[in-house]
XYZ file of C-alpha atoms in Angstrom:
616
model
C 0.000 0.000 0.000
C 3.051 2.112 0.989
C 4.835 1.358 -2.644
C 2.511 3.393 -4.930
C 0.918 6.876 -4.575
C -1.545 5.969 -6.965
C -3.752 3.378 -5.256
C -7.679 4.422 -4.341
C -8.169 2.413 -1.587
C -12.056 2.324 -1.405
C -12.494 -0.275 1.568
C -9.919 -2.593 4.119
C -10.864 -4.594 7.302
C -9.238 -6.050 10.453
C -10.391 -8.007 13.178
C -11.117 -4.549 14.797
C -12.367 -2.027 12.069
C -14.095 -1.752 8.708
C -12.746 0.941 7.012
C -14.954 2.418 3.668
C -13.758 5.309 1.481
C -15.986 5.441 -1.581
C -13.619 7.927 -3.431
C -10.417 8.660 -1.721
C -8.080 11.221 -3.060
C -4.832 8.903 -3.825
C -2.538 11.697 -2.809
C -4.458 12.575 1.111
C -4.754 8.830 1.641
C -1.256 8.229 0.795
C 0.157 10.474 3.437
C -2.071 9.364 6.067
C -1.695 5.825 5.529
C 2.296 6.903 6.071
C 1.372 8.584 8.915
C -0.730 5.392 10.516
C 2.231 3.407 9.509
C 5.047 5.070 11.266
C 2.484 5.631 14.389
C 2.846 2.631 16.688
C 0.604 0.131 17.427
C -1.946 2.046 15.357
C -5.157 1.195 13.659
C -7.635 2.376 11.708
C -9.899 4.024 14.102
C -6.479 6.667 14.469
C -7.754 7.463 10.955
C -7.991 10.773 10.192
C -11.912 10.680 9.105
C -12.100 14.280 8.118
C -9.791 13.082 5.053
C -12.349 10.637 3.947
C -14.740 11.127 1.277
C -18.009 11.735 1.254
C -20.419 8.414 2.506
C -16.926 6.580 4.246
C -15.917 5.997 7.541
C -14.609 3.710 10.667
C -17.094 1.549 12.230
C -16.053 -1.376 15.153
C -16.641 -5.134 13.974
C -18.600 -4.850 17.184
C -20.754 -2.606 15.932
C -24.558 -4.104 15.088
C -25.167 -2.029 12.572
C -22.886 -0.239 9.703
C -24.964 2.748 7.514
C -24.576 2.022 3.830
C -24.416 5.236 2.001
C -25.292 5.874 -1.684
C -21.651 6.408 -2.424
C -20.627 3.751 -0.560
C -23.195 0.958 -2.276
C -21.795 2.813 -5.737
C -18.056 2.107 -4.864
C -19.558 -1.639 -3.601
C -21.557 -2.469 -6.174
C -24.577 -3.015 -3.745
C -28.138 -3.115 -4.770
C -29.786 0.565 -3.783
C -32.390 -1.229 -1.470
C -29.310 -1.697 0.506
C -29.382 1.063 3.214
C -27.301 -1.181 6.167
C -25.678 -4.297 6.990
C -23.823 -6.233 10.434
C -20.050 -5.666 10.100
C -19.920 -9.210 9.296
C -21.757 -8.790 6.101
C -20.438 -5.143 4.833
C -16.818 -7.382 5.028
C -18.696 -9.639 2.670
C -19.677 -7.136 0.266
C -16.077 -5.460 0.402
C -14.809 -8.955 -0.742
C -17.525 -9.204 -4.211
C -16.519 -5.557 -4.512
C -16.067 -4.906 -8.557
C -12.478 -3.317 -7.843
C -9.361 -3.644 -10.271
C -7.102 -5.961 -6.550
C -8.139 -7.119 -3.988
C -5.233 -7.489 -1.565
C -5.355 -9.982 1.274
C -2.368 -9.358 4.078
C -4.038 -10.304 6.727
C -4.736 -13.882 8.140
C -7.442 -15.618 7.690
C -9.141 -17.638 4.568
C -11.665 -15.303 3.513
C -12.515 -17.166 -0.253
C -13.677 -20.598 -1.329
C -14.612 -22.428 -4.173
C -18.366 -22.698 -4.165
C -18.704 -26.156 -4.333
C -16.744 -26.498 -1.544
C -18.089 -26.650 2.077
C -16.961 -24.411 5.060
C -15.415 -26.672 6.812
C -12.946 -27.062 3.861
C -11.554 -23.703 4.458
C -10.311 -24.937 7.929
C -10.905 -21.293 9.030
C -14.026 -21.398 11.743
C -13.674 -17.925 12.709
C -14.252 -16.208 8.971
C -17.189 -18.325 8.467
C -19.846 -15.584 9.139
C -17.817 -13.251 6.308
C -15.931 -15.484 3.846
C -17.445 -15.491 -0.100
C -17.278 -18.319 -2.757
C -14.659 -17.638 -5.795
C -17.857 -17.254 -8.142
C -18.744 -13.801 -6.504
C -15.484 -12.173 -6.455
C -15.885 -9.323 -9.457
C -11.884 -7.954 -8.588
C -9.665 -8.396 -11.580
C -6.413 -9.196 -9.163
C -5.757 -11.201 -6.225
C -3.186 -10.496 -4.176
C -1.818 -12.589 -1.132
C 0.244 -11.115 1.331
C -1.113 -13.190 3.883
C -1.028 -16.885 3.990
C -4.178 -19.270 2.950
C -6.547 -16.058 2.267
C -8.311 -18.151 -0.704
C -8.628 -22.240 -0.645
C -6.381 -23.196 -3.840
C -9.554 -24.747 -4.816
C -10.810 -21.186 -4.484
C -7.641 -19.905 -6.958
C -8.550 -22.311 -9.313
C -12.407 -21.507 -9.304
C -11.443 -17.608 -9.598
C -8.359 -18.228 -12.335
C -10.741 -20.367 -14.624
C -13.309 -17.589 -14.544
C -10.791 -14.936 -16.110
C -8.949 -13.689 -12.441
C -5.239 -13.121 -12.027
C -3.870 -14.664 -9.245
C -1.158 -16.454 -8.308
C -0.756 -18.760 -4.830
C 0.139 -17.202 -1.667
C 3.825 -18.887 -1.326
C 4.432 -17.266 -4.936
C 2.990 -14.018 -3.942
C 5.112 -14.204 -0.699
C 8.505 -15.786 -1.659
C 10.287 -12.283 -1.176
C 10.230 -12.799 2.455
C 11.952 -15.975 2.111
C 14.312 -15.195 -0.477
C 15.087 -11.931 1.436
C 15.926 -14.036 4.931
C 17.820 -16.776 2.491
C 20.246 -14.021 1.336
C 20.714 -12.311 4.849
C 21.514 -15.523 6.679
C 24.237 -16.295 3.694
C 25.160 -12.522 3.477
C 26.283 -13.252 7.383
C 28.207 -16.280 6.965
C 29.921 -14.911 4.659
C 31.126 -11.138 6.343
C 31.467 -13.915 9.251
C 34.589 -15.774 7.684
C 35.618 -12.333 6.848
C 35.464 -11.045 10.963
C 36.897 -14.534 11.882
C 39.990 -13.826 10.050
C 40.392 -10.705 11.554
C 39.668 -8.710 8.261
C 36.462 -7.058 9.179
C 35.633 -5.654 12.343
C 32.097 -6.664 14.174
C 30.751 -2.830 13.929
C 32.126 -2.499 10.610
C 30.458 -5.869 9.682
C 26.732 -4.598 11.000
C 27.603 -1.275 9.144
C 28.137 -3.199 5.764
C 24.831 -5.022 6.054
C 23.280 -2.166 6.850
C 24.284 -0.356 3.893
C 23.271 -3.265 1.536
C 19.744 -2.937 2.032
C 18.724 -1.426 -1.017
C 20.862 -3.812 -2.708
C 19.580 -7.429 -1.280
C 15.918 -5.468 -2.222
C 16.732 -5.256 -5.882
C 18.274 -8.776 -5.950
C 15.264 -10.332 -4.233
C 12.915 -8.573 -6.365
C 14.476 -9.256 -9.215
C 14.360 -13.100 -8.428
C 10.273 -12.879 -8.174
C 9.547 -10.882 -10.942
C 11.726 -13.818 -13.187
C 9.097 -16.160 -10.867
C 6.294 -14.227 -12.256
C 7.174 -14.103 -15.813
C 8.207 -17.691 -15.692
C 4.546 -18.551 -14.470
C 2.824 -15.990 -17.031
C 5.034 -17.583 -20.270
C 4.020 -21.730 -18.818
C 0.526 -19.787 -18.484
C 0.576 -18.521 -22.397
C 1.678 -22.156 -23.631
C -0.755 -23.888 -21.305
C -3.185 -24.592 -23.730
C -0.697 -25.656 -26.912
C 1.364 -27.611 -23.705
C -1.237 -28.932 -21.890
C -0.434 -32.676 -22.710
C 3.907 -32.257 -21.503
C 2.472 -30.826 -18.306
C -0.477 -33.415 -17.719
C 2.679 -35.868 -18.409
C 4.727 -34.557 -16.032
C 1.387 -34.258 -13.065
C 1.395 -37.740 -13.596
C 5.023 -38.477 -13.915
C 5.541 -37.163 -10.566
C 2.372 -38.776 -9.533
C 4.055 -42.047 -10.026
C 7.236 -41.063 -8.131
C 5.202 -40.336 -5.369
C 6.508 -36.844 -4.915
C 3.207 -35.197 -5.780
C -0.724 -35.643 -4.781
C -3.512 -34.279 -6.468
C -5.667 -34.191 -4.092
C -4.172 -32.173 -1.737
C -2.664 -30.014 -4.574
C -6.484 -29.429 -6.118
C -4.636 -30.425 -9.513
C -6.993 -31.598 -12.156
C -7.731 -35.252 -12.500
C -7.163 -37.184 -15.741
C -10.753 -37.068 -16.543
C -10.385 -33.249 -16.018
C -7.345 -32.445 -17.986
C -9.486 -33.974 -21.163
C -12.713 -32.010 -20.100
C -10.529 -28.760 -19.970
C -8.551 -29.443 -23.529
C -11.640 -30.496 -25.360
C -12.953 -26.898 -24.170
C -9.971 -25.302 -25.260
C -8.217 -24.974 -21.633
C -5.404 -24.968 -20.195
C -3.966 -25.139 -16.489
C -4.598 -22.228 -14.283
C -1.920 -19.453 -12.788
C -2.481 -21.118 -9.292
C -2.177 -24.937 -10.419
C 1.349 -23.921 -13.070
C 2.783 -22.370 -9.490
C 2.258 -25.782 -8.063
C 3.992 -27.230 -10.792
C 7.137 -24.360 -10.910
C 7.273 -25.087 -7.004
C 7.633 -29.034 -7.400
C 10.022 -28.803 -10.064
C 12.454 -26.441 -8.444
C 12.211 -28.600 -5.488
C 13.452 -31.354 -7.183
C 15.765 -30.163 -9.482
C 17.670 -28.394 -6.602
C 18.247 -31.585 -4.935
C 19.118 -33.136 -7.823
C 21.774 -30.485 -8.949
C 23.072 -30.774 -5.308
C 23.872 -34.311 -5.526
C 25.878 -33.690 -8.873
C 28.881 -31.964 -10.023
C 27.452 -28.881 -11.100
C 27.993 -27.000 -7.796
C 31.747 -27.863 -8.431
C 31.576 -26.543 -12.087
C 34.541 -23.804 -12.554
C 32.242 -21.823 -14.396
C 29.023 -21.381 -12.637
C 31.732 -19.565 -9.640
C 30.257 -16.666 -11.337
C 26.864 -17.406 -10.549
C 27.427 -17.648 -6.510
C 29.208 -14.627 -7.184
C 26.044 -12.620 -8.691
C 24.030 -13.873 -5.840
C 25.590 -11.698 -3.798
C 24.660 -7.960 -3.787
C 27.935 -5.889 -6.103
C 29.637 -4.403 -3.248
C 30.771 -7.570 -1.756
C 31.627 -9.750 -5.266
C 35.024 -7.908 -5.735
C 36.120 -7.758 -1.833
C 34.811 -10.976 -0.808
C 35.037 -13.234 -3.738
C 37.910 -15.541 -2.142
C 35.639 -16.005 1.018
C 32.244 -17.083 -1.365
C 34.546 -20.032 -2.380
C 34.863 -20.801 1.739
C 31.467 -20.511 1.782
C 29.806 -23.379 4.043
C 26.350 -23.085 1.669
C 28.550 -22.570 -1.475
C 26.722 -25.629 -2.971
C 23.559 -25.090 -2.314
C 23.478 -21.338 -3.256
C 25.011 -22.494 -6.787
C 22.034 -25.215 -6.755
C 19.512 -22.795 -6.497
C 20.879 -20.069 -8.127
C 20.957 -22.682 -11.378
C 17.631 -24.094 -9.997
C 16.203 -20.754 -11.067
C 18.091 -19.624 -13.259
C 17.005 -22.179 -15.478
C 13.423 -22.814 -14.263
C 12.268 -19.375 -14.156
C 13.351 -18.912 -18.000
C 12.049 -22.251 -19.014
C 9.552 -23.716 -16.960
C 8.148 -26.488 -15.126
C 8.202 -29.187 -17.905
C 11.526 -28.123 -19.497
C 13.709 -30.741 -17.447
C 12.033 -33.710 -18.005
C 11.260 -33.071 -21.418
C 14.880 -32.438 -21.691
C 15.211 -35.790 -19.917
C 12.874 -37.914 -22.233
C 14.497 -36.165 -25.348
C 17.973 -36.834 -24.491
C 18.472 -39.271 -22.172
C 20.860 -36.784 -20.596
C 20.627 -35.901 -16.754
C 19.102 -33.138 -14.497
C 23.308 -31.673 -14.406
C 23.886 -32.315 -17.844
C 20.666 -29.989 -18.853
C 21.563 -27.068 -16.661
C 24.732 -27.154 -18.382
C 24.008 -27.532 -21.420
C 21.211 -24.781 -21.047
C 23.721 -22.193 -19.207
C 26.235 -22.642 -22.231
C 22.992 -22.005 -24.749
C 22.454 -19.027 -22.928
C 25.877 -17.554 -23.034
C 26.479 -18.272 -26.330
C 22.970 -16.656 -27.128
C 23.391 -13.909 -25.185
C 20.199 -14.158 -23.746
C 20.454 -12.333 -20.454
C 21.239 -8.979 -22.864
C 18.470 -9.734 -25.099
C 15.904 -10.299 -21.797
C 17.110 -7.420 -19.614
C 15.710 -5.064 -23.039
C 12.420 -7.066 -22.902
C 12.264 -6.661 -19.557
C 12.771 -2.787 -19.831
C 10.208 -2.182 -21.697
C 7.235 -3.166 -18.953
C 4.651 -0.204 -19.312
C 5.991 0.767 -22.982
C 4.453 -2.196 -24.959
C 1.779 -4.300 -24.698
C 2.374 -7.519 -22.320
C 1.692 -9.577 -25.458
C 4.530 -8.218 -27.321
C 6.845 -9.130 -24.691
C 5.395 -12.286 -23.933
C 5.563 -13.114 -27.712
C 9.567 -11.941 -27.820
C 10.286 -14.402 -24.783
C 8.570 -16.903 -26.470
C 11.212 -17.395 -29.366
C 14.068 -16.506 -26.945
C 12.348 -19.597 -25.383
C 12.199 -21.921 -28.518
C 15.329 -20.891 -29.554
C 17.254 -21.700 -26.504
C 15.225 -25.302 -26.049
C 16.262 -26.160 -29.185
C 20.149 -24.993 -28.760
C 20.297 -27.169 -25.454
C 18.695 -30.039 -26.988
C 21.391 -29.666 -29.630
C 24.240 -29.297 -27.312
C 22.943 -32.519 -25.159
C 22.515 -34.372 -28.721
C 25.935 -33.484 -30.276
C 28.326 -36.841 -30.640
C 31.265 -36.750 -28.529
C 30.852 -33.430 -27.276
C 31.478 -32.163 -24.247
C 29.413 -31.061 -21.264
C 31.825 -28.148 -19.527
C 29.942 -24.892 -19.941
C 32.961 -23.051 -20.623
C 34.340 -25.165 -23.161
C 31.127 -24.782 -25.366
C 31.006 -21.220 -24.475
C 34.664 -20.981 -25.717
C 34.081 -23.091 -29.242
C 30.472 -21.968 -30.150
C 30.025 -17.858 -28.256
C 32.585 -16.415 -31.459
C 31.508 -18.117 -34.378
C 28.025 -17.424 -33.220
C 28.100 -13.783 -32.472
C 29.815 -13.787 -36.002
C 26.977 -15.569 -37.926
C 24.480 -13.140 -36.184
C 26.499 -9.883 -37.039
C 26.931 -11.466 -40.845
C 23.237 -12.166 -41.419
C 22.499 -9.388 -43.738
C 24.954 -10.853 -46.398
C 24.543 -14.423 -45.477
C 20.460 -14.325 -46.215
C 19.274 -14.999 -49.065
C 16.941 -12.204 -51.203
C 14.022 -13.650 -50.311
C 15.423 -14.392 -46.092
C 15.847 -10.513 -46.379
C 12.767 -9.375 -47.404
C 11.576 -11.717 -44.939
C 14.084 -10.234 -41.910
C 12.643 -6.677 -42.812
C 9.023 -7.691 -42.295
C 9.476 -9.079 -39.362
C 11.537 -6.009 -38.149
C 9.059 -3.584 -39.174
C 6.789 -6.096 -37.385
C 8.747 -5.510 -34.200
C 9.010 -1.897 -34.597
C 4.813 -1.915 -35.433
C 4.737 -2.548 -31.751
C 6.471 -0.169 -30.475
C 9.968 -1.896 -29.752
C 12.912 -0.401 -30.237
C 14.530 -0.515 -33.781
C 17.550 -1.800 -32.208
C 15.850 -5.110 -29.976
C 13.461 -5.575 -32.778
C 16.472 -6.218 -35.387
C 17.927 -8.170 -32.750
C 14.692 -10.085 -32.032
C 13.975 -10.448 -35.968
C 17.150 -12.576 -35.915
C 16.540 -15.085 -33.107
C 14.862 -17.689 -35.235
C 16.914 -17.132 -38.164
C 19.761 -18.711 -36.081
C 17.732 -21.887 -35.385
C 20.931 -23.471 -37.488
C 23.569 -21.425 -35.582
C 25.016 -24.329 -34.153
C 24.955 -26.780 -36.812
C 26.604 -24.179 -38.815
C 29.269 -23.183 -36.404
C 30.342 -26.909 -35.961
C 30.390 -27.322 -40.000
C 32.591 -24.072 -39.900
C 34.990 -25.100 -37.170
C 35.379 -28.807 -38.756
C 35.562 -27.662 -42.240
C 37.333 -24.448 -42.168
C 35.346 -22.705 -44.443
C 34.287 -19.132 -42.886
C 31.083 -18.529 -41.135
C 29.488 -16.003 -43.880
C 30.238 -19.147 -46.907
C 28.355 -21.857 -44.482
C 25.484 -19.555 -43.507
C 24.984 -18.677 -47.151
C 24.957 -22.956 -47.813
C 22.711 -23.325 -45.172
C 20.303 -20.431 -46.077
C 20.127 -21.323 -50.030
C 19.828 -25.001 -49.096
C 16.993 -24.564 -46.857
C 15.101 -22.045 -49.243
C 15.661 -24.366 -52.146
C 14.302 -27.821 -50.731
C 11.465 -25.403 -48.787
C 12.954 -26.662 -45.603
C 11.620 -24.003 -43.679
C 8.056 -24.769 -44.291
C 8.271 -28.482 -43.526
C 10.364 -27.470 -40.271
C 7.049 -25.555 -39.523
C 4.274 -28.110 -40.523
C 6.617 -30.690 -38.119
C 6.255 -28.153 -35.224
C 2.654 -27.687 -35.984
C 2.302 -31.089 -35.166
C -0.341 -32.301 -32.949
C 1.251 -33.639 -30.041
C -1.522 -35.978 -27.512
C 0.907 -37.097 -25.098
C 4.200 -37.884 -24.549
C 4.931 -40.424 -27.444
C 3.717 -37.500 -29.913
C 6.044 -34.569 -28.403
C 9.380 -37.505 -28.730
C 8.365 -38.606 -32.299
C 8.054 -34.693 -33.680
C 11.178 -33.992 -31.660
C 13.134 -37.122 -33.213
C 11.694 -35.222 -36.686
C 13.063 -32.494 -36.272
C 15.903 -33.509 -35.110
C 16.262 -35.481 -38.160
C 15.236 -32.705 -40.530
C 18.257 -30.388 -38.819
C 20.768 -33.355 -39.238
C 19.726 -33.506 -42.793
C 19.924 -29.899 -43.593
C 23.433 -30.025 -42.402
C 24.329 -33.127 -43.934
C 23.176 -31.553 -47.283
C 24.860 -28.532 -46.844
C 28.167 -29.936 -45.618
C 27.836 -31.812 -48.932
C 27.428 -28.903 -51.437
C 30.398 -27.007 -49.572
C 32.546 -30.092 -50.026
C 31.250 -30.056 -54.356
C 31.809 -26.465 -54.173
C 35.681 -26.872 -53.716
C 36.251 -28.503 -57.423
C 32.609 -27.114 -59.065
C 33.157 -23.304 -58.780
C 29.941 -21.530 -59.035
C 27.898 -18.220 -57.805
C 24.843 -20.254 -56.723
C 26.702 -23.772 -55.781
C 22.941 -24.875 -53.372
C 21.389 -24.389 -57.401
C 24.131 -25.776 -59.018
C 24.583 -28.482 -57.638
C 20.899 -29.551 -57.304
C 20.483 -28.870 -61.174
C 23.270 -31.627 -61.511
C 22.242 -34.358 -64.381
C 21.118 -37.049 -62.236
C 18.337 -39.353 -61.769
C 18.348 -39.546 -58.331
C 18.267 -36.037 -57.603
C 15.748 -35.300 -60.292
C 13.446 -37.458 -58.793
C 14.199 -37.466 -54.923
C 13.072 -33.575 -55.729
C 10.007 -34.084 -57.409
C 8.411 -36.406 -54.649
C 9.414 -33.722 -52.402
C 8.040 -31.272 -54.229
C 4.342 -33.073 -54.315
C 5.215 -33.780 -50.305
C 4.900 -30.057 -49.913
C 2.280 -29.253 -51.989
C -0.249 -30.112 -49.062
C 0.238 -30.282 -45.418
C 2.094 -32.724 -43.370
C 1.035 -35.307 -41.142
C 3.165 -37.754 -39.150
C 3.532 -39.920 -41.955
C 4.161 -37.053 -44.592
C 6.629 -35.574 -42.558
C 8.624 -39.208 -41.771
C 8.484 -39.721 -45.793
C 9.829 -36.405 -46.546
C 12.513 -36.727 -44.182
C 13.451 -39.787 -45.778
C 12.908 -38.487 -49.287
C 15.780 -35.639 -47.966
C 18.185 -38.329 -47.097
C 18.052 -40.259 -50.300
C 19.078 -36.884 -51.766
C 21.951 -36.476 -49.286
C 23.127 -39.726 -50.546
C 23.092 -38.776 -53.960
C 26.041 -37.905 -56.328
């Protein structure tokens, strides 16, 4: 209430007062909810109630009666018969108020779902005030308080258009804020056992890191949010990989439904065959389970002992201590498990819920060998530079636009760390991939205006006059116009480094190859794929990896021709060659994508391309 000077609050309650001002003046209420704040042991009958508007007031829950005035049943959305109510029901009525948040910091369960019973709430004392989901009309739930709705409640509300999240999501600043004190101390307390910091200079330092372990903590929950938000946006297109992994940890016994309110089989169908997805409140159970997990699972690895990911304990740390103190984080008695959850989220709250086991199922490759492999994708990417610009632009775009940008950050970077997991013989060190893939990379993406081909650069300028239609900045939307044009970046960076051949002559291969055959289109009529369950999402993964092994195979191929057969178009040339094979391997492909692809369609052209890679 204390972080904006632009909230109207029209109503609040406490077991001692009901508070009602129909239309508060943000600026006067601001100062003298200050003013209550920094008075101890206040409450709101020290209200000032010459500051409140017209029909408001402070009335004792003891009170029998409360007067509803006209204002008041305006700002409530009460009926005009309504002329007074108990205490107990005017709290009612505040709760089905049609306000933009309702914010619960109290305790107490004040919502349930309506076909729930009271005694489900497990909250005897709200009984006489507490309202079903159905009948709240805010847009926003907020819970700074613990159990203010049933999750049952959540779910009721979420389904029926509200925003809300659960209360440990809505609340995990506290904790994350006491996590980095307590390892904030241990570490300025190696420092005063060696005799390099004094105790007084010690509580000074923390002290004067306040603001800092604020930003740092906030930061962490807004990634939190937007990791819930972009699993929310994919819900319905992703609703069989989550239902796989409910059930998947189901059968570990790590997770109940029932006391989780998560859907049942029978309820996951109901909901897709009506075109739903899972619900804000049931995708923070699954974020929640997942990080649980995976942090264990990193602990019992290697990848706390990772050279590289030093770095990451040392950005857990507020800036003023990573210079000064960065010999005492690697004395650290918690050093592992800060690294395990820094990666935990690091790699969760850009990814999601589902993204590890998917991984998993893809690869065959373990919970370490993922985070690696994803931490190297995103260095090589440069994704934090191309999020933090996103992220800057909250209240200048629409949050479509963003969530749309993430999104093929998102596919992108799945696809890189699927590659990187998939690559023969490689290697799983995060700096070593960094160090072979990061250059060539950054050079392919620099390159791309001469490496397209004419018709991939009329197609790069739409889709950065698309970016700059919505108001990003012509800067980030070149940059973002370019992020699945380098779906190949890694195939062609290894054909580069094993061949010798520069960058710009690869990308050019690759571009002309995949424009020729139509390769982009049947890449897109693979991911369009409809995937039922588990065995679907494997079998179009498995086709497109196949259809990325073959593009590279092909091009490799044509660069290798190229050598002896000197030519300005060598992709043309060497497809034009006189030979039967070729002649014919394209024509089936060419009646393959005159129509759209099915399973079957896609397997057959896939094959069709690898006849042709064999040719000549």
């Amino acid at each position: 209430m204390l972080r904006s000077r632009h909230i109207k609050l029209i109503a609040a309650f406490d077991h001692r007062h009901v508070f009602l001002d129909p239309a508060p003046d943000p600026v006067v209420s601001f100062a003298e909810r200050r003013r209550l704040f920094d008075l101890p042991r206040s409450s709101w009958a020290d209200y000032d109630t010459g500051l409140i508007s017209a029909g408001g007031g402070v009335w004792p829950r003891s009170a029998k009666s409360v007067p509803v005035s006209p204002q008041a049943r305006a700002a409530l959305g009460l009926a005009d018969t309504v002329v007074a109510l108990s205490p107990d029901d005017l709290i009612s009525a505040i709760l089905r108020a049609p306000v933009d948040l309702l914010w619960n910091g109290g305790i107490g369960t004040y919502v349930k779902a309506s076909h729930e019973a009271q005694a489900d709430a497990g909250d005897r004392s709200n009984d006489a005030v507490r309202v079903n989901a159905t009948e709240l009309r805010a847009r926003v739930v907020g819970e700074g308080g613990n159990l203010g709705l049933t999750q049952a409640a959540r779910i009721e509300y979420a389904l029926a258009g509200g925003l809300v999240n659960t209360d440990f999501i809505d609340n995990s600043a506290g904790v994350d804020t006491s996590d980095h004190e307590v390892n904030i101390k241990i570490l300025l307390g190696d420092a005063v056992a060696r005799g390099e910091l004094t105790f007084e200079a010690r509580n000074k330092q923390l002290a004067s890191m306040t603001d800092e372990v604020e930003k740092l903590v906030l930061w962490d929950n807004y990634r939190q949010n937007q990791a819930i938000t972009l699993m929310e946006h994919q819900t319905v297109k992703r609703l069989g990989t989550m239902s796989h992994f409910i059930r998947t940890l189901e059968a570990e016994g790590k997770l109940d439904r029932q006391v989780e309110s998560l859907p049942s089989d029978a309820e996951l169908a109901e909901r897709k065959s009506k075109g739903q997805g899972l619900t804000r409140p049931e995708l923070c159970i699954l974020l929640s389970y997942d990080k649980i997990q995976l942090f264990q699972q990193l602990l019992d690895s290697d990848v706390p002992e990772d050279p590289y990911l030093s770095h990451e304990l040392q950005r857990y740390f507020p800036e003023p201590l990573r210079a000064v103190y960065a010999e005492h984080m690697q004395r650290h008695r918690l050093k592992r498990e800060i690294i395990a959850t820094v990666v935990t989220n690091s790699t969760l709250n850009r990814m999601g819920a589902t993204f590890m086991l998917r991984m998993q199922e893809d690869t065959g490759q373990g919970p370490a060998a993922i985070a690696k492999a994803f931490t190297a994708a995103r260095e090589i990417l440069d994704a934090r530079e191309l999020w933090a610009a996103i992220e800057a632009l909250d209240g200048k775009v629409a949050e479509a636009t963003q969530l749309d940008a993430t999104q093929q950050i998102w596919n992108l970077l799945r696809h890189m760390t699927r590659w990187l997991l998939n690559r023969p013989n490689g290697t799983s060190e995060i700096a070593a991939n960094i160090e072979r893939y990061r250059p060539v990379v950054t050079a392919l993406r620099e390159s791309l205006s001469s490496t397209l081909t004419a018709t991939g650069q009329a197609d790069f300028g739409l889709s950065v006059e698309k970016w700059q239609g919505l108001d990003v900045p012509a800067e980030l939307a070149r940059r973002l116009a370019r992020v699945p044009v380098l779906r190949a970046a890694l195939d062609m960076a290894e054909v580069s480094l094993e061949s010798g051949e520069p960058i710009e002559a690869v990308a050019k291969v690759f571009f002309s190859m995949a424009e020729a055959l139509d390769l982009n289109w049947l890449r897109s009529e693979i991911e369009a794929l409809p995937v039922e369950d588990r065995w679907h999402a494997q079998a179009r993964g498995s086709l497109l990896d196949e259809l990325n092994h073959q593009h590279r195979v092909l091009s490799v191929k044509v660069l290798a021709w190229a050598k002896d057969n000197k030519s300005a178009d060598p992709v043309a040339a060497w497809l034009d060659r006189d030979d039967p094979t070729t002649r014919y391997t394209r024509s089936v492909l060419a009646e393959i994508m005159s129509q759209s692809a099915d399973y079957p369609i896609a397997s057959v052209a896939l094959r069709r391309l690898a006849q042709l890679a064999q040719a000549g």
